[in-house]
PDB file of C-alpha atoms in Angstrom:
ATOM      1  CA  MET R   9       0.000  -0.003  -0.008  1.00  0.00           C
ATOM      2  CA  ALA R  10       1.228   3.540  -0.658  1.00  0.00           C
ATOM      3  CA  THR R  11       3.125   5.517   1.933  1.00  0.00           C
ATOM      4  CA  THR R  12       2.057   9.001   2.962  1.00  0.00           C
ATOM      5  CA  LEU R  13       4.053  12.023   1.767  1.00  0.00           C
ATOM      6  CA  PRO R  14       5.735  14.299   4.287  1.00  0.00           C
ATOM      7  CA  ARG R  15       3.969  17.519   5.284  1.00  0.00           C
ATOM      8  CA  ALA R  16       5.406  19.506   2.416  1.00  0.00           C
ATOM      9  CA  ILE R  17       3.801  18.214  -0.760  1.00  0.00           C
ATOM     10  CA  CYS R  18       5.705  18.490  -4.004  1.00  0.00           C
ATOM     11  CA  LEU R  19       3.155  18.137  -6.791  1.00  0.00           C
ATOM     12  CA  THR R  20       3.947  18.038 -10.462  1.00  0.00           C
ATOM     13  CA  LEU R  21       1.448  19.641 -12.789  1.00  0.00           C
ATOM     14  CA  LEU R  22       1.500  19.696 -16.579  1.00  0.00           C
ATOM     15  CA  VAL R  23       0.056  22.543 -18.548  1.00  0.00           C
ATOM     16  CA  GLY R  24      -0.167  21.510 -22.191  1.00  0.00           C
ATOM     17  CA  SER R  25      -0.501  18.338 -24.176  1.00  0.00           C
ATOM     18  CA  VAL R  26       2.989  16.881 -23.964  1.00  0.00           C
ATOM     19  CA  VAL R  27       5.984  16.875 -21.662  1.00  0.00           C
ATOM     20  CA  ARG R  28       9.467  15.397 -22.039  1.00  0.00           C
ATOM     21  CA  ALA R  29      11.908  13.532 -19.885  1.00  0.00           C
ATOM     22  CA  ALA R  30      15.713  13.436 -19.756  1.00  0.00           C
ATOM     23  CA  GLY R  31      18.616  11.443 -18.277  1.00  0.00           C
ATOM     24  CA  GLY R  32      20.350  11.363 -14.904  1.00  0.00           C
ATOM     25  CA  LEU R  33      23.359  11.908 -12.725  1.00  0.00           C
ATOM     26  CA  GLY R  34      25.543   9.012 -11.616  1.00  0.00           C
ATOM     27  CA  GLN R  35      25.655   9.633  -7.888  1.00  0.00           C
ATOM     28  CA  GLU R  36      24.202   8.306  -4.656  1.00  0.00           C
ATOM     29  CA  PRO R  37      20.631   9.524  -4.066  1.00  0.00           C
ATOM     30  CA  ALA R  38      19.681  11.945  -1.312  1.00  0.00           C
ATOM     31  CA  PRO R  39      16.293  12.228   0.429  1.00  0.00           C
ATOM     32  CA  PRO R  40      13.524  13.847  -1.632  1.00  0.00           C
ATOM     33  CA  ILE R  41      13.337  17.623  -1.550  1.00  0.00           C
ATOM     34  CA  PHE R  42      10.588  18.152   1.020  1.00  0.00           C
ATOM     35  CA  SER R  43      10.584  20.355   4.116  1.00  0.00           C
ATOM     36  CA  SER R  44       8.949  19.017   7.255  1.00  0.00           C
ATOM     37  CA  GLU R  45       8.495  22.602   8.452  1.00  0.00           C
ATOM     38  CA  SER R  46       6.235  23.789   5.645  1.00  0.00           C
ATOM     39  CA  ASP R  47       3.057  22.844   3.829  1.00  0.00           C
ATOM     40  CA  LEU R  48       4.348  24.334   0.581  1.00  0.00           C
ATOM     41  CA  VAL R  49       2.825  22.749  -2.528  1.00  0.00           C
ATOM     42  CA  VAL R  50       5.251  22.925  -5.460  1.00  0.00           C
ATOM     43  CA  LEU R  51       3.789  22.816  -8.962  1.00  0.00           C
ATOM     44  CA  HIS R  52       5.868  22.198 -12.089  1.00  0.00           C
ATOM     45  CA  VAL R  53       3.924  23.815 -14.915  1.00  0.00           C
ATOM     46  CA  THR R  54       4.347  23.738 -18.689  1.00  0.00           C
ATOM     47  CA  VAL R  55       2.292  25.952 -20.981  1.00  0.00           C
ATOM     48  CA  PHE R  56       1.390  25.323 -24.639  1.00  0.00           C
ATOM     49  CA  ASP R  57      -0.472  27.476 -27.166  1.00  0.00           C
ATOM     50  CA  ARG R  58      -3.278  26.149 -29.357  1.00  0.00           C
ATOM     51  CA  HIS R  59      -0.721  25.027 -31.968  1.00  0.00           C
ATOM     52  CA  GLY R  60       1.054  22.808 -29.464  1.00  0.00           C
ATOM     53  CA  ASP R  61       4.119  25.059 -29.102  1.00  0.00           C
ATOM     54  CA  SER R  62       5.507  25.762 -25.640  1.00  0.00           C
ATOM     55  CA  VAL R  63       4.963  29.259 -24.292  1.00  0.00           C
ATOM     56  CA  ALA R  64       8.015  30.826 -22.654  1.00  0.00           C
ATOM     57  CA  HIS R  65       8.751  34.048 -20.761  1.00  0.00           C
ATOM     58  CA  LEU R  66       5.464  34.214 -18.837  1.00  0.00           C
ATOM     59  CA  ASN R  67       5.536  36.063 -15.543  1.00  0.00           C
ATOM     60  CA  ARG R  68       4.078  35.131 -12.198  1.00  0.00           C
ATOM     61  CA  ASP R  69       0.994  37.346 -12.555  1.00  0.00           C
ATOM     62  CA  VAL R  70      -0.563  35.301 -15.395  1.00  0.00           C
ATOM     63  CA  PHE R  71      -0.847  32.130 -13.290  1.00  0.00           C
ATOM     64  CA  HIS R  72      -3.863  31.341 -11.128  1.00  0.00           C
ATOM     65  CA  VAL R  73      -4.155  28.306  -8.836  1.00  0.00           C
ATOM     66  CA  VAL R  74      -7.475  27.092  -7.403  1.00  0.00           C
ATOM     67  CA  GLU R  75      -7.726  24.320  -4.803  1.00  0.00           C
ATOM     68  CA  ASP R  76     -11.182  22.883  -4.085  1.00  0.00           C
ATOM     69  CA  GLY R  77     -12.744  26.024  -5.553  1.00  0.00           C
ATOM     70  CA  THR R  78     -10.669  28.410  -3.415  1.00  0.00           C
ATOM     71  CA  PRO R  79      -8.073  30.693  -5.054  1.00  0.00           C
ATOM     72  CA  GLN R  80      -4.578  30.283  -3.669  1.00  0.00           C
ATOM     73  CA  THR R  81      -1.799  32.839  -3.255  1.00  0.00           C
ATOM     74  CA  ILE R  82       1.373  32.019  -5.185  1.00  0.00           C
ATOM     75  CA  SER R  83       4.357  32.483  -2.870  1.00  0.00           C
ATOM     76  CA  MET R  84       7.142  31.019  -5.016  1.00  0.00           C
ATOM     77  CA  PHE R  85       7.748  31.281  -8.786  1.00  0.00           C
ATOM     78  CA  SER R  86      10.534  30.462 -11.216  1.00  0.00           C
ATOM     79  CA  GLY R  87      10.660  30.279 -14.994  1.00  0.00           C
ATOM     80  CA  GLU R  88      14.146  28.740 -15.182  1.00  0.00           C
ATOM     81  CA  ASP R  89      15.016  25.377 -16.668  1.00  0.00           C
ATOM     82  CA  ALA R  90      15.164  22.897 -13.784  1.00  0.00           C
ATOM     83  CA  PRO R  91      16.973  19.540 -13.628  1.00  0.00           C
ATOM     84  CA  VAL R  92      14.742  16.491 -13.782  1.00  0.00           C
ATOM     85  CA  ALA R  93      14.675  12.946 -12.467  1.00  0.00           C
ATOM     86  CA  VAL R  94      13.136  10.427 -14.845  1.00  0.00           C
ATOM     87  CA  GLY R  95      12.359   6.729 -14.551  1.00  0.00           C
ATOM     88  CA  LEU R  96      11.819   4.539 -17.605  1.00  0.00           C
ATOM     89  CA  VAL R  97       9.508   1.635 -16.722  1.00  0.00           C
ATOM     90  CA  VAL R  98       9.664  -0.842 -19.597  1.00  0.00           C
ATOM     91  CA  ASP R  99       7.565  -3.948 -20.222  1.00  0.00           C
ATOM     92  CA  ASN R 100       9.888  -6.933 -20.754  1.00  0.00           C
ATOM     93  CA  SER R 101       7.247  -9.674 -21.043  1.00  0.00           C
ATOM     94  CA  SER R 102       6.863 -12.083 -23.981  1.00  0.00           C
ATOM     95  CA  SER R 103       5.132  -9.429 -26.086  1.00  0.00           C
ATOM     96  CA  MET R 104       8.412  -7.481 -26.284  1.00  0.00           C
ATOM     97  CA  LEU R 105      10.502 -10.289 -27.780  1.00  0.00           C
ATOM     98  CA  THR R 106      10.827  -8.635 -31.188  1.00  0.00           C
ATOM     99  CA  ARG R 107      10.949  -4.980 -30.051  1.00  0.00           C
ATOM    100  CA  ARG R 108      14.417  -4.498 -28.576  1.00  0.00           C
ATOM    101  CA  GLY R 109      15.413  -2.029 -31.306  1.00  0.00           C
ATOM    102  CA  MET R 110      12.359   0.099 -30.625  1.00  0.00           C
ATOM    103  CA  VAL R 111      13.130   0.253 -26.897  1.00  0.00           C
ATOM    104  CA  MET R 112      16.795   1.159 -27.446  1.00  0.00           C
ATOM    105  CA  ALA R 113      15.852   3.935 -29.867  1.00  0.00           C
ATOM    106  CA  GLY R 114      13.416   5.321 -27.318  1.00  0.00           C
ATOM    107  CA  VAL R 115      16.117   5.368 -24.668  1.00  0.00           C
ATOM    108  CA  MET R 116      18.426   7.254 -27.003  1.00  0.00           C
ATOM    109  CA  ALA R 117      15.728   9.906 -27.504  1.00  0.00           C
ATOM    110  CA  PHE R 118      15.921  10.599 -23.786  1.00  0.00           C
ATOM    111  CA  ALA R 119      19.715  10.472 -23.585  1.00  0.00           C
ATOM    112  CA  GLU R 120      20.140  12.994 -26.392  1.00  0.00           C
ATOM    113  CA  SER R 121      18.214  15.660 -24.450  1.00  0.00           C
ATOM    114  CA  SER R 122      19.799  14.995 -21.053  1.00  0.00           C
ATOM    115  CA  LYS R 123      22.010  17.330 -19.068  1.00  0.00           C
ATOM    116  CA  PRO R 124      24.753  16.409 -16.596  1.00  0.00           C
ATOM    117  CA  GLU R 125      22.655  17.480 -13.619  1.00  0.00           C
ATOM    118  CA  ASP R 126      19.673  15.277 -14.565  1.00  0.00           C
ATOM    119  CA  GLN R 127      18.994  11.873 -13.038  1.00  0.00           C
ATOM    120  CA  ALA R 128      17.694   8.719 -14.789  1.00  0.00           C
ATOM    121  CA  PHE R 129      17.068   5.060 -14.056  1.00  0.00           C
ATOM    122  CA  THR R 130      15.267   2.072 -15.550  1.00  0.00           C
ATOM    123  CA  ILE R 131      12.780  -0.496 -14.262  1.00  0.00           C
ATOM    124  CA  VAL R 132      12.446  -3.675 -16.350  1.00  0.00           C
ATOM    125  CA  PHE R 133       9.487  -5.934 -15.655  1.00  0.00           C
ATOM    126  CA  ASN R 134       7.713  -9.118 -16.613  1.00  0.00           C
ATOM    127  CA  GLU R 135       6.278 -11.119 -13.695  1.00  0.00           C
ATOM    128  CA  HIS R 136       9.382  -9.911 -11.850  1.00  0.00           C
ATOM    129  CA  VAL R 137      10.250  -6.232 -11.315  1.00  0.00           C
ATOM    130  CA  ARG R 138      13.949  -5.434 -11.554  1.00  0.00           C
ATOM    131  CA  ARG R 139      16.022  -2.266 -11.366  1.00  0.00           C
ATOM    132  CA  GLY R 140      17.985  -2.084 -14.588  1.00  0.00           C
ATOM    133  CA  LEU R 141      21.072  -0.263 -13.291  1.00  0.00           C
ATOM    134  CA  PRO R 142      23.738  -1.989 -11.220  1.00  0.00           C
ATOM    135  CA  ASP R 143      23.134  -2.052  -7.476  1.00  0.00           C
ATOM    136  CA  THR R 144      25.886   0.499  -6.945  1.00  0.00           C
ATOM    137  CA  VAL R 145      24.323   3.037  -9.348  1.00  0.00           C
ATOM    138  CA  ALA R 146      21.069   4.699  -8.335  1.00  0.00           C
ATOM    139  CA  PHE R 147      20.854   7.160 -11.260  1.00  0.00           C
ATOM    140  CA  THR R 148      22.876   7.840 -14.398  1.00  0.00           C
ATOM    141  CA  SER R 149      23.216  10.165 -17.382  1.00  0.00           C
ATOM    142  CA  ASN R 150      25.259   7.629 -19.384  1.00  0.00           C
ATOM    143  CA  ALA R 151      23.303   6.597 -22.496  1.00  0.00           C
ATOM    144  CA  THR R 152      25.291   3.408 -22.953  1.00  0.00           C
ATOM    145  CA  LEU R 153      24.619   2.348 -19.359  1.00  0.00           C
ATOM    146  CA  LEU R 154      20.922   3.082 -19.748  1.00  0.00           C
ATOM    147  CA  GLN R 155      20.700   0.974 -22.899  1.00  0.00           C
ATOM    148  CA  ALA R 156      22.626  -1.839 -21.250  1.00  0.00           C
ATOM    149  CA  SER R 157      20.315  -1.744 -18.274  1.00  0.00           C
ATOM    150  CA  LEU R 158      17.381  -2.562 -20.564  1.00  0.00           C
ATOM    151  CA  ALA R 159      19.196  -5.165 -22.668  1.00  0.00           C
ATOM    152  CA  ALA R 160      20.616  -7.273 -19.815  1.00  0.00           C
ATOM    153  CA  ILE R 161      17.449  -9.305 -19.163  1.00  0.00           C
ATOM    154  CA  PRO R 162      15.933 -11.354 -22.019  1.00  0.00           C
ATOM    155  CA  PRO R 163      12.181 -10.713 -22.636  1.00  0.00           C
ATOM    156  CA  GLY R 164       9.643 -13.325 -21.639  1.00  0.00           C
ATOM    157  CA  GLY R 165       7.033 -14.216 -19.056  1.00  0.00           C
ATOM    158  CA  MET R 166       3.946 -12.416 -17.736  1.00  0.00           C
ATOM    159  CA  THR R 167       3.276  -8.780 -16.795  1.00  0.00           C
ATOM    160  CA  ALA R 168       3.378  -7.144 -13.335  1.00  0.00           C
ATOM    161  CA  LEU R 169       2.542  -3.590 -14.390  1.00  0.00           C
ATOM    162  CA  HIS R 170       1.108  -2.406 -11.055  1.00  0.00           C
ATOM    163  CA  ASP R 171       4.161  -3.567  -9.119  1.00  0.00           C
ATOM    164  CA  ALA R 172       6.526  -1.977 -11.659  1.00  0.00           C
ATOM    165  CA  VAL R 173       4.873   1.443 -11.543  1.00  0.00           C
ATOM    166  CA  ILE R 174       4.932   1.460  -7.736  1.00  0.00           C
ATOM    167  CA  ALA R 175       8.608   0.474  -7.781  1.00  0.00           C
ATOM    168  CA  GLY R 176       9.350   3.287 -10.199  1.00  0.00           C
ATOM    169  CA  LEU R 177       7.593   5.865  -8.028  1.00  0.00           C
ATOM    170  CA  ASP R 178       9.463   4.588  -4.960  1.00  0.00           C
ATOM    171  CA  GLN R 179      12.763   5.026  -6.805  1.00  0.00           C
ATOM    172  CA  LEU R 180      11.825   8.559  -7.905  1.00  0.00           C
ATOM    173  CA  ASP R 181      11.236   9.466  -4.256  1.00  0.00           C
ATOM    174  CA  MET R 182      14.979   9.014  -3.707  1.00  0.00           C
ATOM    175  CA  ALA R 183      15.951  11.504  -6.429  1.00  0.00           C
ATOM    176  CA  GLU R 184      17.507  14.822  -5.496  1.00  0.00           C
ATOM    177  CA  ARG R 185      15.718  16.663  -8.289  1.00  0.00           C
ATOM    178  CA  GLN R 186      12.405  18.294  -7.546  1.00  0.00           C
ATOM    179  CA  LYS R 187      10.812  17.572 -10.934  1.00  0.00           C
ATOM    180  CA  HIS R 188       9.971  13.896 -11.260  1.00  0.00           C
ATOM    181  CA  VAL R 189       8.773  12.077 -14.396  1.00  0.00           C
ATOM    182  CA  LEU R 190       7.887   8.396 -14.927  1.00  0.00           C
ATOM    183  CA  VAL R 191       7.545   7.040 -18.467  1.00  0.00           C
ATOM    184  CA  VAL R 192       5.757   3.681 -18.754  1.00  0.00           C
ATOM    185  CA  LEU R 193       5.973   1.524 -21.882  1.00  0.00           C
ATOM    186  CA  SER R 194       3.341  -1.237 -21.775  1.00  0.00           C
ATOM    187  CA  ASP R 195       0.045  -2.429 -23.270  1.00  0.00           C
ATOM    188  CA  GLY R 196      -1.615  -1.818 -19.883  1.00  0.00           C
ATOM    189  CA  ASP R 197      -2.536  -5.436 -19.105  1.00  0.00           C
ATOM    190  CA  ASP R 198      -1.494  -6.923 -15.785  1.00  0.00           C
ATOM    191  CA  ASN R 199      -1.598 -10.623 -14.997  1.00  0.00           C
ATOM    192  CA  ALA R 200       1.106 -11.053 -12.360  1.00  0.00           C
ATOM    193  CA  SER R 201       1.166  -8.165  -9.838  1.00  0.00           C
ATOM    194  CA  ARG R 202       0.875  -8.575  -6.113  1.00  0.00           C
ATOM    195  CA  GLN R 203      -0.438  -5.023  -5.880  1.00  0.00           C
ATOM    196  CA  ARG R 204      -3.945  -4.119  -7.081  1.00  0.00           C
ATOM    197  CA  GLU R 205      -4.872  -1.510  -9.686  1.00  0.00           C
ATOM    198  CA  ASP R 206      -6.241   0.717  -6.908  1.00  0.00           C
ATOM    199  CA  ASP R 207      -2.962   0.406  -5.013  1.00  0.00           C
ATOM    200  CA  MET R 208      -1.050   1.676  -8.037  1.00  0.00           C
ATOM    201  CA  LEU R 209      -3.440   4.593  -8.658  1.00  0.00           C
ATOM    202  CA  HIS R 210      -3.431   5.544  -4.976  1.00  0.00           C
ATOM    203  CA  ARG R 211       0.381   5.525  -4.965  1.00  0.00           C
ATOM    204  CA  ALA R 212       0.424   7.774  -8.044  1.00  0.00           C
ATOM    205  CA  GLU R 213      -1.933  10.273  -6.343  1.00  0.00           C
ATOM    206  CA  ARG R 214       0.406  10.485  -3.362  1.00  0.00           C
ATOM    207  CA  SER R 215       3.471  10.978  -5.540  1.00  0.00           C
ATOM    208  CA  ASN R 216       4.966  14.156  -6.955  1.00  0.00           C
ATOM    209  CA  ALA R 217       5.561  12.605 -10.368  1.00  0.00           C
ATOM    210  CA  LEU R 218       4.195  13.182 -13.827  1.00  0.00           C
ATOM    211  CA  ILE R 219       3.460   9.854 -15.452  1.00  0.00           C
ATOM    212  CA  TYR R 220       3.513   9.403 -19.222  1.00  0.00           C
ATOM    213  CA  ALA R 221       2.331   6.147 -20.723  1.00  0.00           C
ATOM    214  CA  VAL R 222       3.269   4.870 -24.169  1.00  0.00           C
ATOM    215  CA  SER R 223       0.878   2.080 -25.132  1.00  0.00           C
ATOM    216  CA  THR R 224       2.089  -0.889 -27.197  1.00  0.00           C
ATOM    217  CA  ALA R 225      -1.427  -2.315 -27.575  1.00  0.00           C
ATOM    218  CA  ARG R 226      -1.995  -1.006 -31.097  1.00  0.00           C
ATOM    219  CA  LEU R 227       1.324  -2.296 -32.470  1.00  0.00           C
ATOM    220  CA  ASP R 228      -0.158  -5.755 -32.907  1.00  0.00           C
ATOM    221  CA  SER R 229      -3.890  -5.059 -32.386  1.00  0.00           C
ATOM    222  CA  SER R 230      -3.818  -6.628 -28.923  1.00  0.00           C
ATOM    223  CA  VAL R 231      -6.547  -5.735 -26.463  1.00  0.00           C
ATOM    224  CA  GLY R 232      -4.364  -4.220 -23.731  1.00  0.00           C
ATOM    225  CA  ASN R 233      -5.769  -1.812 -21.191  1.00  0.00           C
ATOM    226  CA  GLU R 234      -5.362   1.700 -22.526  1.00  0.00           C
ATOM    227  CA  ARG R 235      -8.169   2.875 -20.236  1.00  0.00           C
ATOM    228  CA  LEU R 236      -5.956   2.146 -17.215  1.00  0.00           C
ATOM    229  CA  LEU R 237      -2.877   3.737 -18.804  1.00  0.00           C
ATOM    230  CA  ARG R 238      -4.875   6.881 -19.639  1.00  0.00           C
ATOM    231  CA  LYS R 239      -6.288   7.078 -16.104  1.00  0.00           C
ATOM    232  CA  LEU R 240      -2.834   6.602 -14.575  1.00  0.00           C
ATOM    233  CA  ALA R 241      -1.237   9.263 -16.746  1.00  0.00           C
ATOM    234  CA  ARG R 242      -3.923  11.931 -16.656  1.00  0.00           C
ATOM    235  CA  SER R 243      -4.507  11.665 -12.930  1.00  0.00           C
ATOM    236  CA  THR R 244      -0.926  12.909 -12.464  1.00  0.00           C
ATOM    237  CA  GLY R 245      -1.028  15.548 -15.204  1.00  0.00           C
ATOM    238  CA  GLY R 246       0.642  13.367 -17.823  1.00  0.00           C
ATOM    239  CA  GLU R 247      -0.569  11.963 -21.121  1.00  0.00           C
ATOM    240  CA  LEU R 248      -1.182   8.653 -22.862  1.00  0.00           C
ATOM    241  CA  TYR R 249       0.421   8.057 -26.267  1.00  0.00           C
ATOM    242  CA  THR R 250      -1.165   5.421 -28.535  1.00  0.00           C
ATOM    243  CA  PRO R 251       1.335   4.812 -31.375  1.00  0.00           C
ATOM    244  CA  ARG R 252       0.455   2.409 -34.198  1.00  0.00           C
ATOM    245  CA  THR R 253       3.997   1.699 -35.414  1.00  0.00           C
ATOM    246  CA  GLU R 254       7.387   1.219 -33.797  1.00  0.00           C
ATOM    247  CA  ARG R 255       8.544   4.442 -35.442  1.00  0.00           C
ATOM    248  CA  ASP R 256       5.632   6.228 -33.748  1.00  0.00           C
ATOM    249  CA  VAL R 257       6.762   4.800 -30.388  1.00  0.00           C
ATOM    250  CA  VAL R 258      10.226   6.305 -30.804  1.00  0.00           C
ATOM    251  CA  ALA R 259       8.677   9.610 -31.874  1.00  0.00           C
ATOM    252  CA  ALA R 260       6.513   9.569 -28.721  1.00  0.00           C
ATOM    253  CA  PHE R 261       9.592   9.060 -26.544  1.00  0.00           C
ATOM    254  CA  ALA R 262      11.350  11.926 -28.333  1.00  0.00           C
ATOM    255  CA  GLU R 263       8.338  14.205 -27.848  1.00  0.00           C
ATOM    256  CA  ILE R 264       8.139  13.442 -24.168  1.00  0.00           C
ATOM    257  CA  ALA R 265      11.896  13.809 -23.752  1.00  0.00           C
ATOM    258  CA  GLY R 266      12.080  17.214 -25.383  1.00  0.00           C
ATOM    259  CA  ASN R 267       9.247  19.069 -23.627  1.00  0.00           C
ATOM    260  CA  ILE R 268       9.889  18.083 -20.018  1.00  0.00           C
ATOM    261  CA  ARG R 269      12.559  20.761 -19.731  1.00  0.00           C
ATOM    262  CA  GLN R 270      10.073  23.496 -20.576  1.00  0.00           C
ATOM    263  CA  GLY R 271       7.997  25.127 -17.892  1.00  0.00           C
ATOM    264  CA  TYR R 272       7.641  27.010 -14.660  1.00  0.00           C
ATOM    265  CA  THR R 273       7.815  26.194 -10.975  1.00  0.00           C
ATOM    266  CA  ILE R 274       5.021  27.580  -8.782  1.00  0.00           C
ATOM    267  CA  GLY R 275       4.596  27.185  -5.050  1.00  0.00           C
ATOM    268  CA  TYR R 276       1.819  28.021  -2.600  1.00  0.00           C
ATOM    269  CA  VAL R 277       0.776  27.216   0.975  1.00  0.00           C
ATOM    270  CA  PRO R 278      -2.831  25.891   0.887  1.00  0.00           C
ATOM    271  CA  THR R 279      -5.489  27.880   2.694  1.00  0.00           C
ATOM    272  CA  ASN R 280      -6.797  24.521   3.911  1.00  0.00           C
ATOM    273  CA  ALA R 281      -4.154  23.613   6.477  1.00  0.00           C
ATOM    274  CA  ALA R 282      -5.854  20.393   7.631  1.00  0.00           C
ATOM    275  CA  HIS R 283      -3.690  17.274   7.555  1.00  0.00           C
ATOM    276  CA  ASP R 284      -6.608  14.930   7.023  1.00  0.00           C
ATOM    277  CA  GLY R 285      -5.609  12.819   4.031  1.00  0.00           C
ATOM    278  CA  SER R 286      -8.430  14.280   1.940  1.00  0.00           C
ATOM    279  CA  TYR R 287      -8.339  14.602  -1.815  1.00  0.00           C
ATOM    280  CA  ARG R 288      -7.784  18.207  -2.997  1.00  0.00           C
ATOM    281  CA  LYS R 289      -9.034  19.172  -6.452  1.00  0.00           C
ATOM    282  CA  LEU R 290      -6.630  21.431  -8.373  1.00  0.00           C
ATOM    283  CA  ILE R 291      -7.033  23.812 -11.312  1.00  0.00           C
ATOM    284  CA  VAL R 292      -4.245  25.923 -12.812  1.00  0.00           C
ATOM    285  CA  ARG R 293      -4.874  28.619 -15.430  1.00  0.00           C
ATOM    286  CA  ALA R 294      -2.547  30.849 -17.390  1.00  0.00           C
ATOM    287  CA  LEU R 295      -4.383  34.035 -18.447  1.00  0.00           C
ATOM    288  CA  VAL R 296      -2.338  36.233 -20.777  1.00  0.00           C
ATOM    289  CA  PRO R 297      -3.964  39.598 -21.664  1.00  0.00           C
ATOM    290  CA  GLY R 298      -4.685  40.059 -25.329  1.00  0.00           C
ATOM    291  CA  ILE R 299      -4.240  36.469 -26.495  1.00  0.00           C
ATOM    292  CA  ARG R 300      -6.306  33.314 -26.524  1.00  0.00           C
ATOM    293  CA  PRO R 301      -5.887  31.387 -23.247  1.00  0.00           C
ATOM    294  CA  PRO R 302      -3.214  28.671 -23.538  1.00  0.00           C
ATOM    295  CA  VAL R 303      -4.112  24.986 -23.342  1.00  0.00           C
ATOM    296  CA  VAL R 304      -3.802  23.818 -19.741  1.00  0.00           C
ATOM    297  CA  HIS R 305      -3.545  20.167 -18.720  1.00  0.00           C
ATOM    298  CA  VAL R 306      -3.040  19.485 -15.017  1.00  0.00           C
ATOM    299  CA  ARG R 307      -3.299  16.573 -12.656  1.00  0.00           C
ATOM    300  CA  ASP R 308      -6.719  16.165 -11.084  1.00  0.00           C
ATOM    301  CA  GLY R 309      -5.463  16.934  -7.586  1.00  0.00           C
ATOM    302  CA  TYR R 310      -3.557  15.461  -4.671  1.00  0.00           C
ATOM    303  CA  LEU R 311      -4.040  13.685  -1.369  1.00  0.00           C
ATOM    304  CA  ALA R 312      -3.365  15.923   1.621  1.00  0.00           C
ATOM    305  CA  PRO R 313      -0.875  14.657   4.198  1.00  0.00           C
ATOM    306  CA  LEU R 314      -1.948  13.021   7.424  1.00  0.00           C
ATOM    307  CA  HIS R 315      -0.844  13.904  10.919  1.00  0.00           C
ATOM    308  CA  PRO R 316       2.215  11.775  11.857  1.00  0.00           C
ATOM    309  CA  HIS R 317       0.238   9.599  14.280  1.00  0.00           C
ATOM    310  CA  GLU R 318      -2.241   8.708  11.509  1.00  0.00           C
ATOM    311  CA  ARG R 319       0.321   7.559   8.945  1.00  0.00           C
TER     312      ARG R 319
END
């Protein structure tokens, strides 16, 4: 079952239709960037116009945050490019036997947009969930090492999607970077997890990660479970990609990898200070005078923290 976040909640919101991920730093992880002395909610926001192009150089005054219908006061704002931590969670079941080239090309799309201060890791799963990197390496920015981490285990077996996503979110919690992204490559079916679907979704709601899902269901007309992948992604502010060819899969990875560096960081202290574990509905708008309002995609909300004795 999911653990409860500390009092300070770092939420990741997406404004726009796509976001991109990048690589990582080869160093030992530090505790997540949360402060036990503050209830600051941190929002990572990306803005796109109606043509799908990112909108840069916006100032603090154009952003408006509403929590459970109540406007919030923005107390922290930055428009600078921030380092990211990204986890690649890759299906390695029998359905992936002939798709190694596609997976490697997708990894390269991330590596090409990485910066030295970024952090990356891989989770490879069939009925077993394995960290791809060596035990002594928590995160890396080395493209060769990332590829090797996915190629080391031959495909085969069943699919433990729920367990793999939870493992990826747990690993992201150890990252030093404040912006967290999880990219999941799967058809959405699960036939081997110990954790339930609800456990996975609950864990995602308590995380500070954007989740992007790239479905493989349409590559071979398999049934899959794109409904679950869409629900998982959009509940965190991410998106579901439904490519029909392997080339489209690589393009989806490249699109995600390029846009994640765009955006703004916004922070506020909620007017509702209760630590009751309730679900808080969130809306973020960017209102720029004189132009059509940008497209805004955000996560549905977050689960408030509990008092320590209730965790």
